[in-house]
XYZ file of C-alpha atoms in Angstrom:
485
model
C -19.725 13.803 -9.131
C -20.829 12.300 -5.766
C -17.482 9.810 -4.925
C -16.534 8.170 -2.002
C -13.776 10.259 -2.008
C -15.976 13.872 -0.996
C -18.532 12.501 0.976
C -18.954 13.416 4.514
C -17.993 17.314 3.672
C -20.135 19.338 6.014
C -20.821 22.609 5.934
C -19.938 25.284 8.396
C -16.431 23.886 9.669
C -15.775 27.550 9.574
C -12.045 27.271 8.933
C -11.348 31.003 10.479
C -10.643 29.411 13.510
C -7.124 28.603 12.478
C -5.596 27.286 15.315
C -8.287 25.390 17.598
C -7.412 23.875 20.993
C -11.251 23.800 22.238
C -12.189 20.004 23.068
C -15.210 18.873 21.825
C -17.089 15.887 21.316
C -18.645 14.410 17.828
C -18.184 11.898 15.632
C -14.915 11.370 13.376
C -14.971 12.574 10.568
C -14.206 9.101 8.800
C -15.039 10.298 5.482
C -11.826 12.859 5.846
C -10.808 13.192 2.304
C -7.512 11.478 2.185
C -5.491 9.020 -0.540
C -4.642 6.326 1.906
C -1.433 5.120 -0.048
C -1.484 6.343 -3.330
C -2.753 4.182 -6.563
C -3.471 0.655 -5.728
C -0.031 -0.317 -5.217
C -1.256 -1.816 -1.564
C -4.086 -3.497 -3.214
C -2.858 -5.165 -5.663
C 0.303 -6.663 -6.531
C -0.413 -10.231 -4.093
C 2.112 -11.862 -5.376
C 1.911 -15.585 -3.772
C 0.592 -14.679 -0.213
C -2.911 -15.662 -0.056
C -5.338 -15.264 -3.192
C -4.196 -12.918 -5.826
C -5.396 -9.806 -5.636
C -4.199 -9.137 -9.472
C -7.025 -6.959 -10.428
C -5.985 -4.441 -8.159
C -3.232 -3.694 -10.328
C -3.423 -0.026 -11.694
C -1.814 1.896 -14.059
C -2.797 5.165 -12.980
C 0.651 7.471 -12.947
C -0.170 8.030 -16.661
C 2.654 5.979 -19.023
C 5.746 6.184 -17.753
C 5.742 9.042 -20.362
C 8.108 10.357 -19.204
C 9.295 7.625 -19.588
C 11.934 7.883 -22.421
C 12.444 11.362 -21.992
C 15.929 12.537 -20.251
C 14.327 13.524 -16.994
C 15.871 16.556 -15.801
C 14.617 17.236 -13.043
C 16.148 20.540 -12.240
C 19.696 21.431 -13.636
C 23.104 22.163 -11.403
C 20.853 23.946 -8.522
C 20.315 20.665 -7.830
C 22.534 18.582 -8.770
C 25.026 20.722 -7.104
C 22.629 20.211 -3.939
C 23.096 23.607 -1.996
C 23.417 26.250 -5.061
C 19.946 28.424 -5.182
C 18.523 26.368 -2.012
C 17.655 27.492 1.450
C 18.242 31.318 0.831
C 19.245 33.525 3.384
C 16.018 34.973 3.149
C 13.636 31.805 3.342
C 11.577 31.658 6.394
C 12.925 31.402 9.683
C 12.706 27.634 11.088
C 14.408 27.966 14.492
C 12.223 26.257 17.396
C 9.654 29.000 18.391
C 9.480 30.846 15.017
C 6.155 29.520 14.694
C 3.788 27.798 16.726
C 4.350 24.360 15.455
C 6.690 22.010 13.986
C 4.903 19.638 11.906
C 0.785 19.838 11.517
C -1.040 16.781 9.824
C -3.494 17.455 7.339
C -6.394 15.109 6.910
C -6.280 13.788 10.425
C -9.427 12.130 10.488
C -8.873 10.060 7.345
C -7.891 6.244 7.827
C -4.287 6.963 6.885
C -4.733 10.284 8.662
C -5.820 8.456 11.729
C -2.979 6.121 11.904
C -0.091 8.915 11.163
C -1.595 10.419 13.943
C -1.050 7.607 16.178
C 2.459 6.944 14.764
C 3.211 10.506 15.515
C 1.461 10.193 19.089
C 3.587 7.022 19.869
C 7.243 8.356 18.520
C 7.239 11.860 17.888
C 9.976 13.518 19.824
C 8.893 14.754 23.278
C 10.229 18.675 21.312
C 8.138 18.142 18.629
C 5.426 20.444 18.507
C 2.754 19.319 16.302
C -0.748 19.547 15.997
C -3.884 17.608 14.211
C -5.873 19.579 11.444
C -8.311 18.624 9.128
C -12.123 20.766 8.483
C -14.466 19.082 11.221
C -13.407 20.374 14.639
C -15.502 17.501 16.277
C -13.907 14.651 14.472
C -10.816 16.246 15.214
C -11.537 16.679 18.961
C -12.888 12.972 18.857
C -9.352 11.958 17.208
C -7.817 13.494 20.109
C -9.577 11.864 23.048
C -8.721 8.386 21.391
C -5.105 9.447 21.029
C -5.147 10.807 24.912
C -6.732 7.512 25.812
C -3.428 5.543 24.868
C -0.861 8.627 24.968
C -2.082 11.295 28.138
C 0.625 13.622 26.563
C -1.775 13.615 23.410
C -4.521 15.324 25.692
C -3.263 18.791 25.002
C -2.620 18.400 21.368
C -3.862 21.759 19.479
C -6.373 21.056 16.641
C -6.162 23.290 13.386
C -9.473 23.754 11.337
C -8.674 24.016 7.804
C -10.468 22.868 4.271
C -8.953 22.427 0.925
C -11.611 24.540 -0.495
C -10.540 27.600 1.496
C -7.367 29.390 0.707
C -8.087 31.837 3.394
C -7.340 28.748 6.111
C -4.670 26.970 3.995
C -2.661 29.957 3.788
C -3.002 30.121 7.878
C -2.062 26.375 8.414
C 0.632 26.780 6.495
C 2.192 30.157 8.116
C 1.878 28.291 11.360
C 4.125 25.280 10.909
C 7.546 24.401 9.672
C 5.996 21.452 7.612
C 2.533 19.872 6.596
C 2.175 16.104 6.173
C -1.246 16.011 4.236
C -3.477 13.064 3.192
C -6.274 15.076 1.484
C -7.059 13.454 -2.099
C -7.247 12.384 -4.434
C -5.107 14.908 -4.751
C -5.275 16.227 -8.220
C -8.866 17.538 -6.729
C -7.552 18.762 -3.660
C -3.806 19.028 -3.288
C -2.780 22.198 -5.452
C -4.092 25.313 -2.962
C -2.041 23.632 0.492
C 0.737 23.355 -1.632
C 0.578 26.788 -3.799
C 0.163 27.719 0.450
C 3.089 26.090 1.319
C 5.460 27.399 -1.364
C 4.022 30.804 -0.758
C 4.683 31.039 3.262
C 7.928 29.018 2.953
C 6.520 25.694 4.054
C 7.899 22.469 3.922
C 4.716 19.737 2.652
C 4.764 15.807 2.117
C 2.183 13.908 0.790
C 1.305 10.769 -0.200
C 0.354 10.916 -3.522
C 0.933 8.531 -6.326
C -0.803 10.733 -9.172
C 1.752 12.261 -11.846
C -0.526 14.436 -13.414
C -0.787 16.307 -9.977
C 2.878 16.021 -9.413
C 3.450 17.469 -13.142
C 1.228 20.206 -12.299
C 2.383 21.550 -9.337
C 6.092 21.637 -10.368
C 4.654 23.688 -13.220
C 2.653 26.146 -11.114
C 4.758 26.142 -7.933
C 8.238 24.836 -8.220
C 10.150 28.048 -8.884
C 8.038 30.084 -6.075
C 8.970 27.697 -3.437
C 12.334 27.662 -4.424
C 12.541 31.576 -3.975
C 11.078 30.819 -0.138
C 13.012 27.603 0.555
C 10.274 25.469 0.663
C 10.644 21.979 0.056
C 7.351 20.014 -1.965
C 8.517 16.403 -1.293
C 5.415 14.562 -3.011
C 5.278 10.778 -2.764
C 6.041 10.418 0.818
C 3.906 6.600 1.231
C 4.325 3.414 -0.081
C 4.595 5.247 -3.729
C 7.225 6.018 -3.985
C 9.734 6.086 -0.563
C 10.880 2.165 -1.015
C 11.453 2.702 -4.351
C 12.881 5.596 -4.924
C 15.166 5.409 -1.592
C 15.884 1.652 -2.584
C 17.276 2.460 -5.721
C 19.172 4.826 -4.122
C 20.504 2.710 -1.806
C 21.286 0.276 -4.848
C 23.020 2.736 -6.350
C 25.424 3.499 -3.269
C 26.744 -0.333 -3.390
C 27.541 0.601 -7.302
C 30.783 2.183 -8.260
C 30.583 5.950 -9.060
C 31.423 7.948 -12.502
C 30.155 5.211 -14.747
C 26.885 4.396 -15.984
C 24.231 2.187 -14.287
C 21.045 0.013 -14.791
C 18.940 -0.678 -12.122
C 15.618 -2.316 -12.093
C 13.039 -2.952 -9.313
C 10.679 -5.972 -9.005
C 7.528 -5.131 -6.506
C 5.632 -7.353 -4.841
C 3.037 -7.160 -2.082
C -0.005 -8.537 -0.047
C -2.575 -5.914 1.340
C -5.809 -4.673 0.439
C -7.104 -0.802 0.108
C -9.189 1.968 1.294
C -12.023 3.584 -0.486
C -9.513 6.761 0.026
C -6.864 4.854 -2.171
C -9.377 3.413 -4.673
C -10.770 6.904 -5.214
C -7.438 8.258 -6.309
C -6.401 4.722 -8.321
C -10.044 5.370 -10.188
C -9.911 8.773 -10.704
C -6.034 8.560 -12.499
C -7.589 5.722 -14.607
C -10.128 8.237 -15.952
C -8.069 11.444 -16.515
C -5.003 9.738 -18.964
C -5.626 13.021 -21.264
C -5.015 15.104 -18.577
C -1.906 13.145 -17.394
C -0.670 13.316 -20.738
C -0.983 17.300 -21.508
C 0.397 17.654 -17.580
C 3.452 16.047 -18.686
C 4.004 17.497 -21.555
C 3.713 20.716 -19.886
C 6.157 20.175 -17.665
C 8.557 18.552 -20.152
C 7.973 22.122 -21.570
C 8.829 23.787 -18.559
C 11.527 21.567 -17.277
C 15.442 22.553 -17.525
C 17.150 19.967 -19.850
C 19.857 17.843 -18.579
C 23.840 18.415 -19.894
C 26.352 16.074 -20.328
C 24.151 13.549 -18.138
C 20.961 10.974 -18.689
C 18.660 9.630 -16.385
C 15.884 7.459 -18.202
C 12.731 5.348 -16.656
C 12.015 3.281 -19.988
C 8.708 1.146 -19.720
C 10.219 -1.906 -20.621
C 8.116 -5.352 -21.652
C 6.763 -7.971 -19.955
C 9.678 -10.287 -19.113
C 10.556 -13.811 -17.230
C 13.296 -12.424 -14.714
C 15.855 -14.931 -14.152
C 17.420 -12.596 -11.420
C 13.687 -13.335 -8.827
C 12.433 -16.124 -10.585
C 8.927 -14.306 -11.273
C 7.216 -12.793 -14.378
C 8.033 -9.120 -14.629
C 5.277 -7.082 -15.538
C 6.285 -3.095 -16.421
C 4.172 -0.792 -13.855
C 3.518 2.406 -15.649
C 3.348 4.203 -12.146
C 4.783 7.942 -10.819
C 7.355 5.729 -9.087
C 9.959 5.077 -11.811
C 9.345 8.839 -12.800
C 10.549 9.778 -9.131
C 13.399 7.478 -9.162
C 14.264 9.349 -12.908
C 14.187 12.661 -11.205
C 16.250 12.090 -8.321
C 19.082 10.480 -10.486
C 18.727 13.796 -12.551
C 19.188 15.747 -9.782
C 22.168 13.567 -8.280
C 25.448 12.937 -10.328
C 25.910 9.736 -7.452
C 23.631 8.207 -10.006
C 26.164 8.170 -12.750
C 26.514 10.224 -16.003
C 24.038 7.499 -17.968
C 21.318 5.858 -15.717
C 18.347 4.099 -16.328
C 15.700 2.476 -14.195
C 13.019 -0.311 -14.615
C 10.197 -0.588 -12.642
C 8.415 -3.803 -12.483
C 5.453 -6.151 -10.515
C 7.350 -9.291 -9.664
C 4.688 -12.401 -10.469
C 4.961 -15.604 -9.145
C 3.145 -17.575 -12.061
C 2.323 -17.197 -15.875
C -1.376 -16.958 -15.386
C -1.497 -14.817 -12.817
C 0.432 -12.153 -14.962
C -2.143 -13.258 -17.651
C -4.695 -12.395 -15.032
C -3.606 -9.205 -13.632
C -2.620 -7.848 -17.181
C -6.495 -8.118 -18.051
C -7.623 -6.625 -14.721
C -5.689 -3.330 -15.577
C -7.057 -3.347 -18.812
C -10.489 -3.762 -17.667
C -10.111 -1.309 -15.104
C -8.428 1.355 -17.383
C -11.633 0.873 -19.938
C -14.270 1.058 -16.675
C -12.656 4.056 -15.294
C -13.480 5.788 -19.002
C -17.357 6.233 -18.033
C -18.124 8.462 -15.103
C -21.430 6.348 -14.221
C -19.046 3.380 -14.159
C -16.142 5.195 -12.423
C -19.069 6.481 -9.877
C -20.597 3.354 -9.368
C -17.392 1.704 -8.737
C -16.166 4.769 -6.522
C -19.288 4.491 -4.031
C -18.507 0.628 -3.582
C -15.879 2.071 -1.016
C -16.645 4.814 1.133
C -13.268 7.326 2.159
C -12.291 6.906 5.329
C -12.381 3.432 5.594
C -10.187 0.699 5.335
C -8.855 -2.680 6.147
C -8.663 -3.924 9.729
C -5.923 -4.325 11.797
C -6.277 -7.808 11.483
C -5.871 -7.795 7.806
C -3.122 -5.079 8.405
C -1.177 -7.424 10.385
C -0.824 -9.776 7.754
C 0.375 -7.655 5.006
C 3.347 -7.163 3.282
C 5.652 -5.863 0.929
C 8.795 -6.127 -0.491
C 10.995 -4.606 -3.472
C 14.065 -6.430 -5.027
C 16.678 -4.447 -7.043
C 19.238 -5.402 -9.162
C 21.894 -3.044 -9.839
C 24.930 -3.343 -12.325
C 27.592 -0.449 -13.665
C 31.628 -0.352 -13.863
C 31.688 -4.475 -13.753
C 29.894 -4.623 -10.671
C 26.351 -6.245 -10.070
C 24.284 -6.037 -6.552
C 20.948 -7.154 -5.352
C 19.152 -5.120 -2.926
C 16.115 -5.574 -0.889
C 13.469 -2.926 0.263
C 11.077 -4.908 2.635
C 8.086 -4.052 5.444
C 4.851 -4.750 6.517
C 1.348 -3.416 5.469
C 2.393 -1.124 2.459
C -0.731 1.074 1.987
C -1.393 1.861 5.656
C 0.417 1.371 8.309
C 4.031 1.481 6.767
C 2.671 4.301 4.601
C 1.737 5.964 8.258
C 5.171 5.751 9.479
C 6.850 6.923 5.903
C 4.834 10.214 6.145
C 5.140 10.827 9.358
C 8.545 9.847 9.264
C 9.490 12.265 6.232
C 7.882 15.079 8.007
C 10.002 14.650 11.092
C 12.997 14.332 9.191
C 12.542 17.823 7.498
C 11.534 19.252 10.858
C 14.375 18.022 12.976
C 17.345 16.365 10.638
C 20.419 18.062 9.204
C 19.881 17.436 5.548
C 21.169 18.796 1.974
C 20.182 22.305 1.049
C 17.188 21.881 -1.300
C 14.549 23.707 -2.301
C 11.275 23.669 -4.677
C 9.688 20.436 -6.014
C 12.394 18.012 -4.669
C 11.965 14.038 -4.185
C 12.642 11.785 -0.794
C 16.185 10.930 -2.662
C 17.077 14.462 -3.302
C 16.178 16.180 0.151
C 16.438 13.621 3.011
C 18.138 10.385 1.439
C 20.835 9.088 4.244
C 18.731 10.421 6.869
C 15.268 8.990 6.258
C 16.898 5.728 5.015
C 18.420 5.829 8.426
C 14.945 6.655 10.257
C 12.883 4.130 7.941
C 15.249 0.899 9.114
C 15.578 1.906 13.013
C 11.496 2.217 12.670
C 11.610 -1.470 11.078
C 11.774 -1.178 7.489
C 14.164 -3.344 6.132
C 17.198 -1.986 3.406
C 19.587 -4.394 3.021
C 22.253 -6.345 0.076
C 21.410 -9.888 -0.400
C 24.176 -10.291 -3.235
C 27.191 -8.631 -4.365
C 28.949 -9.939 -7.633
């Protein structure tokens, strides 16, 4: 199927040449495969800023499946937080063990383009990173732009590399300490880098928001990168970092050994990418697949004992705690937030999670309800689902303009042992440019930041929590409690 999300795939961007530091000249390669922010999350939930932009709404992540099933994420390796993690054996990540620390995948994407400028602009003057992606010219052309506003950029080695060729995943990934990758959707082309990156030892961060990819490569790859100390933190954008690090940060203001509730109210004002609309799209016509993914893993998956961590779907609601209508988002996000409270015991020995869109007005939930559905039904039909794919071309994306003005925020209310809190998660443009620094962001905090031992398929929560909270607010995303009671 021809899709927005594959076009501009040339032949002959011979990926042998692993590590490239040739300049060139070219075009970008714009249509870069890459997911922008995950699932329509930045499209969609305009909640009283502007127009509504309801119909963006997408439900994606498969049902929240998951949903009432005890999540357990991984047992007492885990939960125990350095047991089984980092062995002695895992590769070497001293400075100068290999030729880079952090390489970003997918360069020449829109989302790809702007990590690479938020890496450019506050990357560590250490940090030895490099661009990659399959066109050498469009990665050469990326470079010049990035030299034109950071000289120190001029140098900056290029990687050839396609998704399609194991030979040149497997080298990427033996050259760095971690991959940030934007290559999706990513249930198409995510599982070889990161079957790479478990293999060689690798950490990798991505930016999906697609559960039946997630579900999958816990199955195939979890317990191999846990043998090699790799760490597979998926979710690394707007789905699902301010969610699933906000209701950990909740949950830190809540009193510990008791159980807790905690449920999150989204709201935002942005618009997408053909990238992100690919991935929303493609989700939306795969809900079998979701569904046999997760039950594969639920399979697979060590049990909980003596502990519960839920993500129930909940109903449509009025919430007298925002004064909005609450409408249950059946996204990967709640599922992450599930798994790192299985993985924690700070979450409490009973804890469940709600994940909501926060709407201002009745008819607008009306409204956005019947988008969804219209969309889910749409997606069904691949001439529909390729019509609607090739009104968006990957690679491209809102302006900066429109960037400017967008925004996000995500309110949680927290209760346990007597005690109630509200919380706030809050930033700019969610899909792109705050998704740019969460990525990029994640990857340096892996690469340079003393953080739990961890290993295999592990969330944001789980293996950088305090420190990327801590890196996310001094880059300008707000975490902070509005109400304690």
């Amino acid at each position: 199927m021809d899709t927005g999300a594959d076009k501009g795939r040339e032949a002959g961007a011979s990926p042998s040449d692993a590590v490239e530091r040739e300049a060139g000249t070219g075009p970008s390669d714009a249509a870069e495969r890459e997911t922008g922010a995950g699932p329509s999350d930045a499209g969609a939930l305009e909640t009283g800023a502007g127009p509504s932009d309801a119909g963006a709404l997408e439900t994606g992540a498969g049902p929240s499946d998951s949903v009432e099933r005890d999540t357990g994420a991984r047992p007492s390796e885990v939960l125990g937080r350095d047991t089984e993690a980092r062995p002695s054996d895992a590769v070497e990540r001293e400075a100068g063990a290999r030729p880079y620390d952090v390489v970003l995948f997918g360069a020449t994407g829109f989302v790809g383009e702007l990590t690479a400028e938020y890496l450019a602009g506050n990357a560590p003057a250490e940090c030895r990173w490099a661009l990659a992606g399959r066109n050498r010219s469009g990665l050469a052309s990326l470079r010049d732009r990035l030299a034109a506003r950071w000289p120190h950029c001029a140098d900056l080695p290029l990687v050839v590399a396609d998704a399609d060729d194991p030979d040149s995943l497997r080298d990427l990934a033996e050259s760095t300490r971690v991959v940030a990758t934007t290559v999706g959707p990513y249930v198409w082309y995510g599982d070889g880098l990161v079957a790479a990156c478990a293999e060689a030892g690798t950490d990798c961060v991505d930016l999906t928001g697609e559960a039946e990819f997630v579900d999958r490569t816990y199955v195939r790859h979890d317990a191999r990168a846990r043998e090699t100390g790799a760490r597979i933190v998926h979710a690394c954008g707007f789905d699902s970092v301010p969610h699933d690090l906000g209701a950990y940060f909740t949950v830190r203001q809540l009193p510990e050994g008791v159980p807790l509730r905690v449920d999150g109210f989204v709201r935002a004002g942005a618009a997408f990418s053909g990238g992100t609309f690919a991935s929303a799209l493609t989700a939306m016509g795969r809900g079998r697949e979701i569904l046999r993914a997760a039950h594969e893993r639920h399979l697979y998956e060590p049990r909980l004992v003596g502990r519960r961590a839920r993500a129930p779907l909940g109903g449509p609601r009025f919430s007298t705690e925002t004064g909005t209508w609450a409408l249950p988002l059946p996204t990967l996000d709640p599922q992450i937030v599930a798994r790192s409270a299985a993985s924690l015991e700070r979450y409490g020995p009973d804890f469940r999670y709600r994940h909501y869109a926060s709407v201002k007005t009745l008819p607008m939930a009306l409204g956005g309800a019947a988008a969804v559905g219209a969309s889910v039904a749409a997606a069904q039909l691949p001439s529909v689902r390729g019509w609607l794919m090739e009104r968006y071309s990957a690679g491209e994306g809102p302006s900066a303009e429109r960037r400017a003005r967008s925004w996000f925020s995500v309110r949680f209310v927290g209760e346990g042992g007597g005690r109630r809190v509200f919380t706030e998660v809050s930033g700019g443009d969610p899909g792109y440019d705050e998704t740019a620094k969460m990525l990029a962001e994640s990857a340096l905090c892996l690469a340079f930041d003393p953080l739990p031992k961890t290993a295999g398929q592990v969330t944001t929560a789980v293996a950088m929590g305090d420190a990327l909270t801590d890196r996310l607010r001094a880059a300008g995303i707000r975490f902070r409690v509005a109400h304690r009671g």
